[in-house]
Amino acid sequence: GITAPKEADELKVIENNLRDCTYGIFGGGIIEENNVMNCNYGITGLIRSAIHRNNVINCTCGIIITGPSNPYLGSLNGNNIIYCHKGILMEEKRDYMIRRNNLVKNDFGIYITAKLNINYTITENSSTISQNNFIMNNVSIFIEDDNLHHVTIYIFNNNFIENGKAYGEPYQCVWSWDLPTGGNYWSDYEGVDEKNGENQDQPGADGIGDKPYLISGKAVDKYPLMEPFGNLPSITIEYTLREWVITLTSNSAISNFKCNLENKVVSFYVQGKSGTKGFVSINIPKSIVSREVEVLFDGKPIPFNKSEIADDININFTYEHTKHYVEIRFGVGGGVPPQLSTQNYIIFVATAAGLLLIALLLALYLRKRRTIPSKAEPLPPPPPPYYIFLPIPFSEISEEEKDSLQAY
């Protein structure tokens, strides 16, 4: 990897590709646009480091902030951190700004452990493969130490989408900001927006949920956002179902994804900022697609494009952003035969060829039988002899003939 001297605050580490290291990048003042993969420690920055627009994938710790306290404010901005055990690990820091980062499918999105009096501001994060904040992490934010009574962590204007849970005690975290900035977007929030005001008790919607969002324990987001914060860039997520993989790309927040293979239906919710356009592009393996495809948007059919890409069927469509329920049915009607995988296709062809050969041999046999002349049937045996007796008057024969007849 790359190791910079601790005093090299002005050293720039830019546009490097690093993989399979113990330390990918250690130290440096400006760390930008690097690709780090399969390392124990992806990027280790000091308190003054500016860590921007890096891709960190499949590391034990994605980005680590460590070192002595420093009066200068450091920042993490626009990084993509994917498939790590700890996405961002913060150790004993003073002020640090964490903004617009994408944390996707990590065990812990942000892991905080501290023993000093510190202040963090965690704001405007978007965590996903395609820059869409805390997405599908097991735990969004975890605080290890209980000895943080003088620590204030402001967490607002983030998008939390399909995560396992978010963690933070009330005295440790402030999960909302004052109106009209509001709190965070939660993909599983089920509240409504009919009121406004500091206590959300005045008539009229304001884009903030009327009831707080319960995070864990006593921690709540007082002003949960009804829509994702900002315009979401496109994200790509893979869903594994048995031996198949369905790949979905969208610039919407995707939640509650389900696939019913028996009924041939994929369903999910999409949501984005009102007044913007959204799209979905989904690849479904040919081996599970049977018959026609239909896309329902809030229960009504919509137009879509369908094409074949390698072993997948690609389905894509566009829409106006709000919150919508999408169903993709890929077993509709009877006009198209089921698609076969390569292995099943070979079995099908071999079976069909065998049946065709058997049918051909049977046809030849029957034809041969029809062309052989039949043998002549033997004549029936003659009937047994029979006799006809005619009465003859004895007056008309001689005496000699009478004697012969009587003897007979």
Coordinates of C-alpha atoms in Angstrom, one line a residue:
G1 CA 0.0 0.0 0.0
I2 CA 0.9 3.7 0.4
T3 CA 2.2 5.0 3.8
A4 CA 2.8 8.8 4.3
P5 CA 4.7 10.4 7.1
K6 CA 2.5 11.6 9.9
E7 CA 3.7 15.2 9.5
A8 CA 2.9 15.2 5.8
D9 CA -0.4 17.1 6.1
E10 CA 0.0 18.6 2.6
L11 CA 0.8 15.3 0.9
K12 CA -1.7 14.4 -1.8
V13 CA -2.6 10.8 -2.5
I14 CA -4.7 10.8 -5.7
E15 CA -6.0 8.3 -8.3
N16 CA -4.3 5.1 -7.1
N17 CA -5.5 1.5 -7.5
L18 CA -4.7 -0.6 -4.5
R19 CA -5.8 -4.1 -3.6
D20 CA -5.0 -7.1 -1.3
C21 CA -3.0 -5.0 1.2
T22 CA -2.8 -4.8 5.0
Y23 CA -3.0 -1.0 4.7
G24 CA -4.2 0.4 1.5
I25 CA -3.4 4.1 2.2
F26 CA -2.1 5.3 5.5
G27 CA -1.8 9.0 6.2
G28 CA -1.7 12.0 3.9
G29 CA -3.4 15.4 3.8
I30 CA -5.6 15.0 0.7
I31 CA -6.7 11.6 -0.2
E32 CA -8.9 11.7 -3.3
E33 CA -10.3 9.4 -6.1
N34 CA -8.5 6.2 -5.1
N35 CA -9.8 2.7 -5.6
V36 CA -9.0 0.4 -2.6
M37 CA -10.2 -3.2 -2.5
N38 CA -9.7 -6.3 -0.4
C39 CA -7.5 -4.7 2.3
N40 CA -7.6 -5.1 6.1
Y41 CA -7.6 -1.3 6.5
G42 CA -8.7 0.6 3.3
I43 CA -7.9 4.3 4.0
T44 CA -6.5 5.5 7.3
G45 CA -6.6 9.2 7.6
L46 CA -5.6 11.7 10.4
I47 CA -7.9 14.2 11.9
R48 CA -6.8 16.9 9.4
S49 CA -7.2 14.7 6.4
A50 CA -9.6 15.5 3.6
I51 CA -10.8 12.1 2.3
H52 CA -13.0 12.7 -0.8
R53 CA -14.5 10.6 -3.7
N54 CA -12.7 7.3 -3.0
N55 CA -14.1 3.8 -3.7
V56 CA -13.4 1.4 -0.8
I57 CA -14.7 -2.2 -1.3
N58 CA -14.6 -5.4 0.7
C59 CA -12.2 -4.2 3.5
T60 CA -12.3 -5.1 7.2
C61 CA -12.3 -1.3 8.0
G62 CA -13.2 0.9 5.0
I63 CA -12.0 4.4 6.2
I64 CA -10.5 4.9 9.6
I65 CA -10.1 8.3 11.3
T66 CA -7.5 8.3 14.0
G67 CA -4.6 10.2 15.5
P68 CA -4.3 13.0 18.1
S69 CA -6.8 15.9 18.4
N70 CA -6.3 18.7 15.9
P71 CA -7.8 22.2 15.8
Y72 CA -8.4 21.8 12.0
L73 CA -11.6 20.3 10.8
G74 CA -11.3 17.2 8.7
S75 CA -13.8 15.8 6.3
L76 CA -15.1 12.7 4.6
N77 CA -17.0 13.7 1.5
G78 CA -18.5 11.7 -1.5
N79 CA -16.9 8.3 -0.7
N80 CA -18.4 5.0 -1.7
I81 CA -17.8 2.3 1.0
I82 CA -19.2 -1.1 0.1
Y83 CA -19.1 -4.6 1.6
C84 CA -16.9 -3.7 4.6
H85 CA -17.1 -4.9 8.2
K86 CA -16.9 -1.4 9.5
G87 CA -17.6 1.2 6.8
I88 CA -16.2 4.3 8.6
L89 CA -14.4 3.8 11.9
M90 CA -13.9 6.9 14.1
E91 CA -11.5 6.8 17.0
E92 CA -10.9 9.6 19.6
K93 CA -11.6 12.6 17.4
R94 CA -12.5 16.2 17.7
D95 CA -14.7 17.9 15.1
Y96 CA -15.1 16.0 11.9
M97 CA -17.5 16.5 9.0
I98 CA -19.0 13.4 7.3
R99 CA -21.0 14.3 4.3
R100 CA -22.5 12.8 1.1
N101 CA -20.9 9.3 1.6
N102 CA -22.4 6.2 0.2
L103 CA -22.3 3.2 2.7
V104 CA -23.8 0.0 1.2
K105 CA -24.1 -3.5 2.6
N106 CA -21.6 -3.1 5.4
D107 CA -21.9 -4.8 8.8
F108 CA -21.6 -1.3 10.4
G109 CA -22.1 1.8 8.3
I110 CA -20.4 4.2 10.8
Y111 CA -18.7 2.8 13.9
I112 CA -17.8 5.3 16.6
T113 CA -15.6 4.7 19.6
A114 CA -14.3 7.6 21.6
K115 CA -13.0 8.6 25.0
L116 CA -12.5 12.3 24.5
N117 CA -14.9 15.2 24.5
I118 CA -15.8 15.5 20.8
N119 CA -18.3 16.8 18.5
Y120 CA -19.3 15.1 15.2
T121 CA -21.6 16.4 12.5
I122 CA -22.9 13.6 10.3
T123 CA -24.9 15.3 7.6
E124 CA -26.2 14.7 4.0
N125 CA -24.9 11.1 3.7
S126 CA -26.0 8.9 0.9
S127 CA -24.8 5.4 1.3
T128 CA -25.0 2.9 -1.6
I129 CA -23.2 1.5 -4.6
S130 CA -24.7 4.3 -6.7
Q131 CA -24.4 7.2 -4.1
N132 CA -27.6 6.7 -2.2
N133 CA -26.6 6.8 1.5
F134 CA -27.1 4.2 4.3
I135 CA -28.4 1.3 2.3
M136 CA -28.8 -2.3 3.4
N137 CA -26.3 -2.1 6.2
N138 CA -26.8 -4.5 9.1
V139 CA -26.3 -1.5 11.5
S140 CA -26.3 2.1 10.2
I141 CA -24.5 3.9 13.1
F142 CA -23.0 2.1 16.1
I143 CA -21.5 3.8 19.2
E144 CA -19.3 1.4 21.2
D145 CA -18.4 3.4 24.3
D146 CA -20.9 4.4 27.0
N147 CA -18.6 7.0 28.4
L148 CA -19.6 9.7 25.9
H149 CA -21.8 11.9 28.1
H150 CA -20.2 15.1 26.7
V151 CA -20.3 14.1 23.1
T152 CA -22.9 15.5 20.7
I153 CA -23.5 13.9 17.4
Y154 CA -25.8 15.6 15.0
I155 CA -27.4 13.3 12.5
F156 CA -29.8 14.9 10.0
N157 CA -30.8 14.9 6.3
N158 CA -29.6 11.4 5.8
N159 CA -31.4 8.7 3.8
F160 CA -31.7 5.4 5.7
I161 CA -32.9 2.7 3.2
E162 CA -33.5 -0.9 4.0
N163 CA -31.0 -1.1 6.9
G164 CA -31.1 -3.6 9.7
K165 CA -31.2 -1.0 12.5
A166 CA -29.7 2.3 13.6
Y167 CA -28.3 2.7 17.0
G168 CA -27.8 5.7 19.3
E169 CA -28.7 6.7 22.8
P170 CA -30.6 10.0 23.3
Y171 CA -27.8 11.8 25.1
Q172 CA -25.3 10.8 22.4
C173 CA -27.2 11.5 19.2
V174 CA -29.4 14.4 18.0
W175 CA -31.3 12.7 15.1
S176 CA -33.1 15.9 13.9
W177 CA -32.3 19.5 13.2
D178 CA -34.6 22.5 13.7
L179 CA -37.4 23.2 11.2
P180 CA -37.5 23.5 8.3
T181 CA -34.4 21.4 7.9
G182 CA -35.9 18.4 9.6
G183 CA -34.5 15.0 10.3
N184 CA -33.8 12.0 8.2
Y185 CA -35.6 9.9 5.6
W186 CA -36.4 6.3 6.8
S187 CA -37.7 3.9 4.1
D188 CA -39.8 2.0 6.7
Y189 CA -41.5 5.1 8.1
E190 CA -45.3 4.6 8.0
G191 CA -46.5 8.0 9.2
V192 CA -48.5 10.7 7.3
D193 CA -47.9 14.3 6.6
E194 CA -51.1 16.4 7.3
K195 CA -49.7 18.9 9.9
N196 CA -46.8 21.3 10.3
G197 CA -45.2 23.4 13.0
E198 CA -42.7 22.7 15.8
N199 CA -45.0 20.1 17.4
Q200 CA -46.6 19.1 14.0
D201 CA -50.0 20.1 15.2
Q202 CA -50.9 22.9 12.8
P203 CA -53.0 22.2 9.7
G204 CA -51.2 21.8 6.4
A205 CA -48.5 19.4 5.2
D206 CA -44.8 20.5 5.3
G207 CA -42.9 17.4 4.1
I208 CA -42.2 16.2 7.6
G209 CA -44.0 13.2 9.2
D210 CA -46.5 14.2 11.9
K211 CA -45.3 11.5 14.3
P212 CA -41.6 10.9 15.4
Y213 CA -39.8 7.9 14.0
L214 CA -38.7 5.5 16.8
I215 CA -35.0 4.5 16.2
S216 CA -34.1 2.3 19.2
G217 CA -34.7 2.5 22.9
K218 CA -35.6 6.1 23.6
A219 CA -33.9 7.5 20.6
V220 CA -36.3 9.1 18.1
D221 CA -36.1 11.2 15.0
K222 CA -38.5 14.1 15.9
Y223 CA -38.9 15.4 12.3
P224 CA -38.7 12.4 9.9
L225 CA -38.7 13.4 6.2
M226 CA -41.5 12.1 4.0
E227 CA -39.2 11.9 0.9
P228 CA -35.6 11.1 0.4
F229 CA -33.3 14.0 0.9
G230 CA -32.0 15.5 -2.4
N231 CA -31.9 13.9 -5.8
L232 CA -30.8 10.3 -5.5
P233 CA -28.2 9.1 -8.1
S234 CA -28.8 5.6 -9.6
I235 CA -27.9 2.6 -7.5
T236 CA -27.5 -1.0 -8.3
I237 CA -28.5 -3.8 -5.9
E238 CA -28.2 -7.5 -6.3
Y239 CA -30.9 -9.8 -4.8
T240 CA -30.0 -13.5 -4.5
L241 CA -32.8 -15.9 -4.7
R242 CA -31.8 -19.6 -4.4
E243 CA -29.4 -20.0 -7.3
W244 CA -30.6 -17.0 -9.2
V245 CA -29.5 -13.3 -9.0
I246 CA -31.9 -10.4 -9.8
T247 CA -30.1 -7.1 -10.4
L248 CA -32.0 -3.8 -10.0
T249 CA -30.7 -0.4 -10.9
S250 CA -32.7 2.8 -10.0
N251 CA -32.4 6.4 -9.0
S252 CA -35.2 5.9 -6.5
A253 CA -35.1 4.6 -2.9
I254 CA -36.0 0.9 -3.2
S255 CA -37.7 -0.7 -0.2
N256 CA -39.6 -3.9 0.7
F257 CA -38.3 -5.9 -2.2
K258 CA -40.0 -9.3 -2.6
C259 CA -39.9 -12.1 -5.2
N260 CA -42.5 -14.9 -5.3
L261 CA -41.0 -17.5 -7.7
E262 CA -44.1 -19.7 -7.5
N263 CA -46.4 -16.9 -8.7
K264 CA -43.7 -15.3 -10.9
V265 CA -43.9 -11.9 -9.3
V266 CA -41.3 -9.3 -8.2
S267 CA -42.6 -6.4 -6.1
F268 CA -41.1 -3.4 -4.3
Y269 CA -41.7 0.3 -3.5
V270 CA -40.0 3.2 -5.2
Q271 CA -39.8 6.7 -3.8
G272 CA -38.0 9.9 -4.8
K273 CA -38.3 13.7 -4.6
S274 CA -41.6 15.0 -6.0
G275 CA -41.2 16.7 -9.3
T276 CA -38.3 14.6 -10.5
K277 CA -38.3 11.6 -12.8
G278 CA -37.4 8.1 -11.7
F279 CA -36.4 4.9 -13.6
V280 CA -36.0 1.2 -12.9
S281 CA -33.9 -1.2 -14.9
I282 CA -34.1 -4.8 -13.7
N283 CA -32.5 -8.0 -15.0
I284 CA -34.3 -11.2 -14.3
P285 CA -32.7 -14.6 -15.3
K286 CA -34.4 -16.2 -18.4
S287 CA -34.6 -19.5 -16.6
I288 CA -37.3 -18.2 -14.2
V289 CA -39.2 -16.0 -16.8
S290 CA -42.2 -17.8 -18.3
R291 CA -44.7 -16.4 -20.8
E292 CA -45.4 -12.7 -21.1
V293 CA -44.2 -9.9 -18.8
E294 CA -46.4 -7.2 -17.3
V295 CA -45.5 -4.2 -15.1
L296 CA -48.1 -2.8 -12.7
F297 CA -47.7 0.7 -11.2
D298 CA -49.9 1.2 -8.2
G299 CA -52.1 -1.6 -9.6
K300 CA -52.3 -0.3 -13.1
P301 CA -50.4 -1.5 -16.2
I302 CA -47.7 0.9 -17.6
P303 CA -45.6 0.8 -20.8
F304 CA -42.1 -0.7 -20.5
N305 CA -39.2 -1.8 -22.6
K306 CA -38.0 -5.4 -22.7
S307 CA -34.8 -6.9 -24.1
E308 CA -32.5 -9.8 -23.7
I309 CA -29.0 -9.5 -22.3
A310 CA -26.9 -12.7 -22.1
D311 CA -28.9 -15.0 -19.8
D312 CA -31.2 -12.3 -18.5
I313 CA -34.4 -10.5 -19.5
N314 CA -34.0 -6.7 -19.0
I315 CA -37.1 -4.7 -18.1
N316 CA -37.0 -0.9 -17.8
F317 CA -39.5 1.9 -17.4
T318 CA -39.7 5.5 -16.2
Y319 CA -42.2 7.4 -13.9
E320 CA -42.8 10.6 -12.0
H321 CA -41.3 10.5 -8.5
T322 CA -43.5 10.1 -5.4
K323 CA -44.0 6.8 -3.6
H324 CA -45.3 4.0 -5.8
Y325 CA -45.9 0.3 -5.5
V326 CA -44.4 -1.8 -8.4
E327 CA -45.3 -5.3 -9.4
I328 CA -43.4 -7.1 -12.3
R329 CA -45.2 -10.2 -13.4
F330 CA -43.2 -12.6 -15.6
G331 CA -45.6 -15.5 -16.0
V332 CA -48.7 -13.9 -17.7
G333 CA -50.8 -15.4 -20.5
G334 CA -49.9 -18.3 -22.7
G335 CA -48.4 -16.8 -25.8
V336 CA -44.7 -17.4 -25.1
P337 CA -43.2 -20.8 -24.0
P338 CA -41.1 -20.9 -20.9
Q339 CA -37.5 -19.9 -21.2
L340 CA -35.0 -22.7 -20.6
S341 CA -31.5 -22.5 -19.0
T342 CA -28.6 -23.9 -21.1
Q343 CA -28.6 -27.2 -19.2
N344 CA -32.3 -27.6 -19.4
Y345 CA -32.2 -26.7 -23.1
I346 CA -29.7 -29.5 -23.8
I347 CA -31.9 -32.0 -21.9
F348 CA -35.0 -30.8 -23.8
V349 CA -33.3 -31.1 -27.2
A350 CA -31.9 -34.6 -26.4
T351 CA -35.3 -35.8 -25.2
A352 CA -37.1 -34.3 -28.3
A353 CA -34.5 -35.9 -30.6
G354 CA -35.0 -39.3 -28.9
L355 CA -38.8 -39.1 -29.2
L356 CA -38.5 -38.1 -32.8
L357 CA -36.3 -41.1 -33.6
I358 CA -38.7 -43.5 -31.9
A359 CA -41.6 -42.0 -33.9
L360 CA -39.7 -42.3 -37.2
L361 CA -38.8 -46.0 -36.5
L362 CA -42.4 -46.8 -35.6
A363 CA -43.6 -45.1 -38.8
L364 CA -41.2 -47.1 -40.9
Y365 CA -42.3 -50.3 -39.3
L366 CA -45.9 -49.7 -39.9
R367 CA -45.3 -48.7 -43.5
K368 CA -43.3 -51.9 -44.1
R369 CA -46.2 -54.0 -42.8
R370 CA -48.6 -52.3 -45.1
T371 CA -46.4 -53.1 -48.2
I372 CA -46.1 -57.0 -47.6
P373 CA -48.8 -59.0 -49.5
S374 CA -51.0 -61.1 -47.3
K375 CA -51.0 -64.9 -47.7
A376 CA -54.0 -66.7 -49.3
E377 CA -56.4 -68.0 -46.8
P378 CA -56.8 -71.9 -46.9
L379 CA -60.2 -73.2 -48.3
P380 CA -62.6 -74.5 -45.7
P381 CA -63.0 -78.2 -45.6
P382 CA -65.8 -79.6 -47.8
P383 CA -69.1 -80.4 -46.1
P384 CA -69.7 -84.0 -45.2
P385 CA -71.5 -86.0 -47.9
Y386 CA -75.3 -86.2 -47.7
Y387 CA -77.8 -88.4 -49.5
I388 CA -81.2 -87.7 -51.0
F389 CA -83.8 -90.5 -50.9
L390 CA -86.6 -90.4 -53.4
P391 CA -89.6 -92.5 -52.9
I392 CA -90.1 -95.0 -55.7
P393 CA -93.3 -97.0 -56.0
F394 CA -92.6 -100.7 -56.0
S395 CA -95.3 -101.2 -58.6
E396 CA -93.0 -99.6 -61.2
I397 CA -90.0 -102.0 -60.7
S398 CA -89.4 -105.6 -61.4
E399 CA -89.3 -108.4 -58.8
E400 CA -85.5 -108.6 -59.1
E401 CA -85.1 -104.8 -58.4
K402 CA -87.4 -105.2 -55.4
D403 CA -85.2 -107.9 -53.9
S404 CA -82.1 -105.6 -54.4
L405 CA -83.7 -102.7 -52.8
Q406 CA -84.9 -104.7 -49.8
A407 CA -81.4 -106.1 -49.4
Y408 CA -80.0 -102.6 -49.4

